[in-house]
PDB file of C-alpha atoms in Angstrom:
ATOM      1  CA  UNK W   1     -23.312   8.925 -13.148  1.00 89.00           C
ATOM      2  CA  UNK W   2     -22.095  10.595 -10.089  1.00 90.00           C
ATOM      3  CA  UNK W   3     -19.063  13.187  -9.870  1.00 89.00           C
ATOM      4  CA  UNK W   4     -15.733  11.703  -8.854  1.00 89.00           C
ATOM      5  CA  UNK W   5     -15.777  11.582  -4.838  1.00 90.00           C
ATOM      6  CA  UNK W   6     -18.864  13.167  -4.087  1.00 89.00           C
ATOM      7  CA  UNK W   7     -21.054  11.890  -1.302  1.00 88.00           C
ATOM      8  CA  UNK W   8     -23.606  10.353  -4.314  1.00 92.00           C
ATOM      9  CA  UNK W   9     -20.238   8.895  -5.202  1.00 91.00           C
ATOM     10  CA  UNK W  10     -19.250   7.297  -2.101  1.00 90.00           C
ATOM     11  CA  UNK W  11     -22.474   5.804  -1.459  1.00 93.00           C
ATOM     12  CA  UNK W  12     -23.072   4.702  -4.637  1.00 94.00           C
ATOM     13  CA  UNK W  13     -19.729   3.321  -3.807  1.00 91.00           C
ATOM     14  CA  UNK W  14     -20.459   1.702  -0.677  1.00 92.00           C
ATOM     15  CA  UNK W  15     -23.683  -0.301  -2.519  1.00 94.00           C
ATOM     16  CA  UNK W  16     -21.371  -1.894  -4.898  1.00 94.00           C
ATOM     17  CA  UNK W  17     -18.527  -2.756  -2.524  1.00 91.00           C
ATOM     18  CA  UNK W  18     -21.398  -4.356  -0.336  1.00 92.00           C
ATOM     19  CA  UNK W  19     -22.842  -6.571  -3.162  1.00 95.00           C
ATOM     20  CA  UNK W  20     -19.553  -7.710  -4.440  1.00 92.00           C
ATOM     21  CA  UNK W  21     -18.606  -9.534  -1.304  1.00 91.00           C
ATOM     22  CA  UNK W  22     -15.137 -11.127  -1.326  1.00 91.00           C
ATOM     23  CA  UNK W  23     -12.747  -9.169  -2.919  1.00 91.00           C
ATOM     24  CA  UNK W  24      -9.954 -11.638  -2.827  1.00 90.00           C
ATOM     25  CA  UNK W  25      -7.663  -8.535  -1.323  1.00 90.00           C
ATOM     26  CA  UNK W  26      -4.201  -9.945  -1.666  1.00 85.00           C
ATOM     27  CA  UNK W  27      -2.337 -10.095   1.899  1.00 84.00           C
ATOM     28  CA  UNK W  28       0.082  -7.587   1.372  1.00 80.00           C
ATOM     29  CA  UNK W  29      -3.014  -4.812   1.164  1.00 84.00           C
ATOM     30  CA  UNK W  30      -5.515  -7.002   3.255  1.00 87.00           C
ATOM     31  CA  UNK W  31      -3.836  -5.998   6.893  1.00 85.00           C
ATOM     32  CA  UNK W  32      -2.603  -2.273   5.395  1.00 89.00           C
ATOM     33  CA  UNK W  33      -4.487   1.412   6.254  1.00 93.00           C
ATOM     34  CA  UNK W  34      -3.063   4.198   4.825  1.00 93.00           C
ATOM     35  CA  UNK W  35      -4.372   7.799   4.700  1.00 96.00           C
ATOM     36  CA  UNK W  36      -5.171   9.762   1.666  1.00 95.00           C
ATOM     37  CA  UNK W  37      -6.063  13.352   1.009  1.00 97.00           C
ATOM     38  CA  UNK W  38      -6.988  13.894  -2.251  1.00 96.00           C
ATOM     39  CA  UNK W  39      -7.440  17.785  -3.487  1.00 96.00           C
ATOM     40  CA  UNK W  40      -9.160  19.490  -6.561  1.00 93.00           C
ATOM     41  CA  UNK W  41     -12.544  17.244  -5.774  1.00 90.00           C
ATOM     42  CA  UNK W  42     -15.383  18.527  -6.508  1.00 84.00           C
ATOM     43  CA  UNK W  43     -16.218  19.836  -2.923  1.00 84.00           C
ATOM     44  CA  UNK W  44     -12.675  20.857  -2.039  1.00 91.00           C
ATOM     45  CA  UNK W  45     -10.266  18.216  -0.385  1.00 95.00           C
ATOM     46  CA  UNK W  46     -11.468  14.553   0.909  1.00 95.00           C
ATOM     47  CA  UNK W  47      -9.554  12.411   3.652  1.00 96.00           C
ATOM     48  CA  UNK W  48     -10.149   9.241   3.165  1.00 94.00           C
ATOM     49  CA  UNK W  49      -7.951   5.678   3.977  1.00 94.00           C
ATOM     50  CA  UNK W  50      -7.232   2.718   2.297  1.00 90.00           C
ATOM     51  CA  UNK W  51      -8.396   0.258   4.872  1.00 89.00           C
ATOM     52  CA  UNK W  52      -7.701  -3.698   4.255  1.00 86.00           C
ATOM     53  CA  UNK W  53      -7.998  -2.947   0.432  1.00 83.00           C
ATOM     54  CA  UNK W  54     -11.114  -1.108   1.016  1.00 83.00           C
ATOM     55  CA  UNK W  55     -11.360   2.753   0.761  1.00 84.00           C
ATOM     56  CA  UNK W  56     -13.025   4.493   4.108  1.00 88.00           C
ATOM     57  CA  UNK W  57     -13.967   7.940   4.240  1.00 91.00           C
ATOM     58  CA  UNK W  58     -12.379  10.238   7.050  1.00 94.00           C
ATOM     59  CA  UNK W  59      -8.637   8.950   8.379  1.00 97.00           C
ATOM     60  CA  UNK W  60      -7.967   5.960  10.260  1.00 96.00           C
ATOM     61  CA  UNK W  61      -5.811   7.133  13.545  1.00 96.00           C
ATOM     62  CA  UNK W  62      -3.751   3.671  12.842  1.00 94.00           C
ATOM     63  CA  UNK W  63      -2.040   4.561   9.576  1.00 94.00           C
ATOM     64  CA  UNK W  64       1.358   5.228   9.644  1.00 90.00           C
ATOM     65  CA  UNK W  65       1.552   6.677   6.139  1.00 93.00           C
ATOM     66  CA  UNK W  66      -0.670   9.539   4.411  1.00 95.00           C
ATOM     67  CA  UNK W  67      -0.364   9.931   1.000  1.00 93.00           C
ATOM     68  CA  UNK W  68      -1.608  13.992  -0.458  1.00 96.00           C
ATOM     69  CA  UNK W  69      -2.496  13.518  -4.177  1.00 96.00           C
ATOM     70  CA  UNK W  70      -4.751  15.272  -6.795  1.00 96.00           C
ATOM     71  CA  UNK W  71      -8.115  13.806  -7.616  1.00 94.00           C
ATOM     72  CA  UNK W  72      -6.926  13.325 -11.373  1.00 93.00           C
ATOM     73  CA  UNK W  73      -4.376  11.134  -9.958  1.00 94.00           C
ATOM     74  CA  UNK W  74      -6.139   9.258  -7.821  1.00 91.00           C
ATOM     75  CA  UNK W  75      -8.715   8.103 -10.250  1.00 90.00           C
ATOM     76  CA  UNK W  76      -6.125   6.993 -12.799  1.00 90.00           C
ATOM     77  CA  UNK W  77      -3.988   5.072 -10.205  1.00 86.00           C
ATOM     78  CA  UNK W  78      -6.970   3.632  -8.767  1.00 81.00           C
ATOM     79  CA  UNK W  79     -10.192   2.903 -10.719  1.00 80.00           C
ATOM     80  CA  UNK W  80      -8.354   2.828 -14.031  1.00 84.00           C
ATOM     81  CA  UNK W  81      -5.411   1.367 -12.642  1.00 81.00           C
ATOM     82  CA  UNK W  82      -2.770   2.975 -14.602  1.00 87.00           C
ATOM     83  CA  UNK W  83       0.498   2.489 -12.543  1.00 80.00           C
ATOM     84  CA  UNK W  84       2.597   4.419 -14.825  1.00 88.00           C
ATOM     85  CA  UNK W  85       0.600   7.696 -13.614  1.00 91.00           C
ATOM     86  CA  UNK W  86       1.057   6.720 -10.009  1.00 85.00           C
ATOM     87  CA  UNK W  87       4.932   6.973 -10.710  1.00 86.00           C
ATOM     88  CA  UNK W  88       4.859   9.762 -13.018  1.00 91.00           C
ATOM     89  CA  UNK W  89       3.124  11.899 -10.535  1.00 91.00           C
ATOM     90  CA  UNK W  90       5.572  10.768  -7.464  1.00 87.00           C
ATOM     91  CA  UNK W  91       8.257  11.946  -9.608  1.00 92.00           C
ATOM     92  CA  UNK W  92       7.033  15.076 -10.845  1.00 94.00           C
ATOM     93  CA  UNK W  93       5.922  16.060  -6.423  1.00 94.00           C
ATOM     94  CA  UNK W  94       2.160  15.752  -7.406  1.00 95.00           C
ATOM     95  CA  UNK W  95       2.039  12.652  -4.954  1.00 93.00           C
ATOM     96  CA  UNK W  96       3.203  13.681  -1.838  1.00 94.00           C
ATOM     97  CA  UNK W  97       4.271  11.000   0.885  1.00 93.00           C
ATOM     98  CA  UNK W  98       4.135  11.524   4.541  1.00 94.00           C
ATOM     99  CA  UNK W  99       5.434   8.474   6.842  1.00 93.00           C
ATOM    100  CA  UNK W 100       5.967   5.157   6.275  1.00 89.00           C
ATOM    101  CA  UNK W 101       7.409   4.929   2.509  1.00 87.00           C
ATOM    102  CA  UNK W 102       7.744   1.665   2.428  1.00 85.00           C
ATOM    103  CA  UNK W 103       3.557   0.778   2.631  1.00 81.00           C
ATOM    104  CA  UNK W 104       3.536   2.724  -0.632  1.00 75.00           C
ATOM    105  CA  UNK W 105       6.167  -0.162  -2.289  1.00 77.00           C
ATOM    106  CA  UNK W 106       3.795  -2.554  -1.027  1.00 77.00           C
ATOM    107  CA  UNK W 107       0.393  -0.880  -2.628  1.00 75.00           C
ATOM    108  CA  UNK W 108       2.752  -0.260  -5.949  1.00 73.00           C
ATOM    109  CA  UNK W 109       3.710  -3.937  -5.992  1.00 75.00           C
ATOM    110  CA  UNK W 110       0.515  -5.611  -5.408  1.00 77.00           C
ATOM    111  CA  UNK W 111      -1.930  -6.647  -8.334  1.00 81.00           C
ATOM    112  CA  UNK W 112      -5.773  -6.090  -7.775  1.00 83.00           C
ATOM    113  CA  UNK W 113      -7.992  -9.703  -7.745  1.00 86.00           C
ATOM    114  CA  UNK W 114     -10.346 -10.508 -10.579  1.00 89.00           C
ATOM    115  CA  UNK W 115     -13.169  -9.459  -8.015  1.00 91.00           C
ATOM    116  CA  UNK W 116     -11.559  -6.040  -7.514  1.00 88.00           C
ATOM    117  CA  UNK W 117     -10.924  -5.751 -11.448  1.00 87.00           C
ATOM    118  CA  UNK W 118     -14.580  -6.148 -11.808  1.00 92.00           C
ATOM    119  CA  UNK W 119     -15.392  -3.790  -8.448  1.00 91.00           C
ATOM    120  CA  UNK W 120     -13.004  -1.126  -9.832  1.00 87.00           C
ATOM    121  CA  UNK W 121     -14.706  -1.103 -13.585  1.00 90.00           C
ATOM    122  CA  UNK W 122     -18.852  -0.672 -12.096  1.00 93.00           C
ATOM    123  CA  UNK W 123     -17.037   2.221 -10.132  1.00 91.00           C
ATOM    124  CA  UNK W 124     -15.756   3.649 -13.168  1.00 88.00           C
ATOM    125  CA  UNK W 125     -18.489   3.173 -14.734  1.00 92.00           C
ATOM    126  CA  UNK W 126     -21.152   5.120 -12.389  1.00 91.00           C
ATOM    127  CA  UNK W 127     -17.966   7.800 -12.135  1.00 89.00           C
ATOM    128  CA  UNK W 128     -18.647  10.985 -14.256  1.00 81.00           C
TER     129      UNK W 128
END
């Protein structure tokens, strides 16, 4: 097990996103990038961007959005894919939106492939 977002995490990360191959991103995610900060990790606040369906750390200078979140929220939105906590914390101003609103509308609409079902559970999995 490694703690939520920290640099065990990510490479343990990168390993599995490596050996899984085609994730079957669907093409409203495959051409996106989108910043993230996430605060409240474990070694303060991590940029990182959604890149083609992928996560990368650092920003991506091409994104037009950047979304500020808590760690809490990112992992439930994310690895355990509960959408109802992604709107819950828009509403409530724990997700914060900078830019282009409208990429978010196309992240919230779009359903993860089988392969990134089964990427997203060995992440949660190896996430303590």
């Amino acid at each position: 097990m490694a703690a939520f977002l920290s640099q065990e995490w990510f490479d343990k990360v990168d390993e599995l996103t490596a050996a899984a191959g085609d994730l079957n991103i669907p093409p409203a995610v495959a051409g996106m990038v989108m910043n993230v900060t996430v605060t409240g990790a474990p070694d303060g606040s991590v940029d990182l961007a959604l890149n083609g369906g992928n996560f990368e750390r650092g920003h991506n200078a091409s994104a037009g959005t950047k979304l500020i979140l808590p760690a809490d929220m990112l992992r439930k939105i994310f690895l355990e894919g509960d959408a109802a906590a992604g709107m819950q914390g828009f509403m409530t101003g724990q997700i914060k939106v900078e830019g282009d609103m409208s990429k978010l509308m196309t992240l919230q609409s779009a359903r993860p492939s089988e392969q990134q079902k089964a990427l997203f559970k060995q992440i949660l999995e190896l996430t303590a």
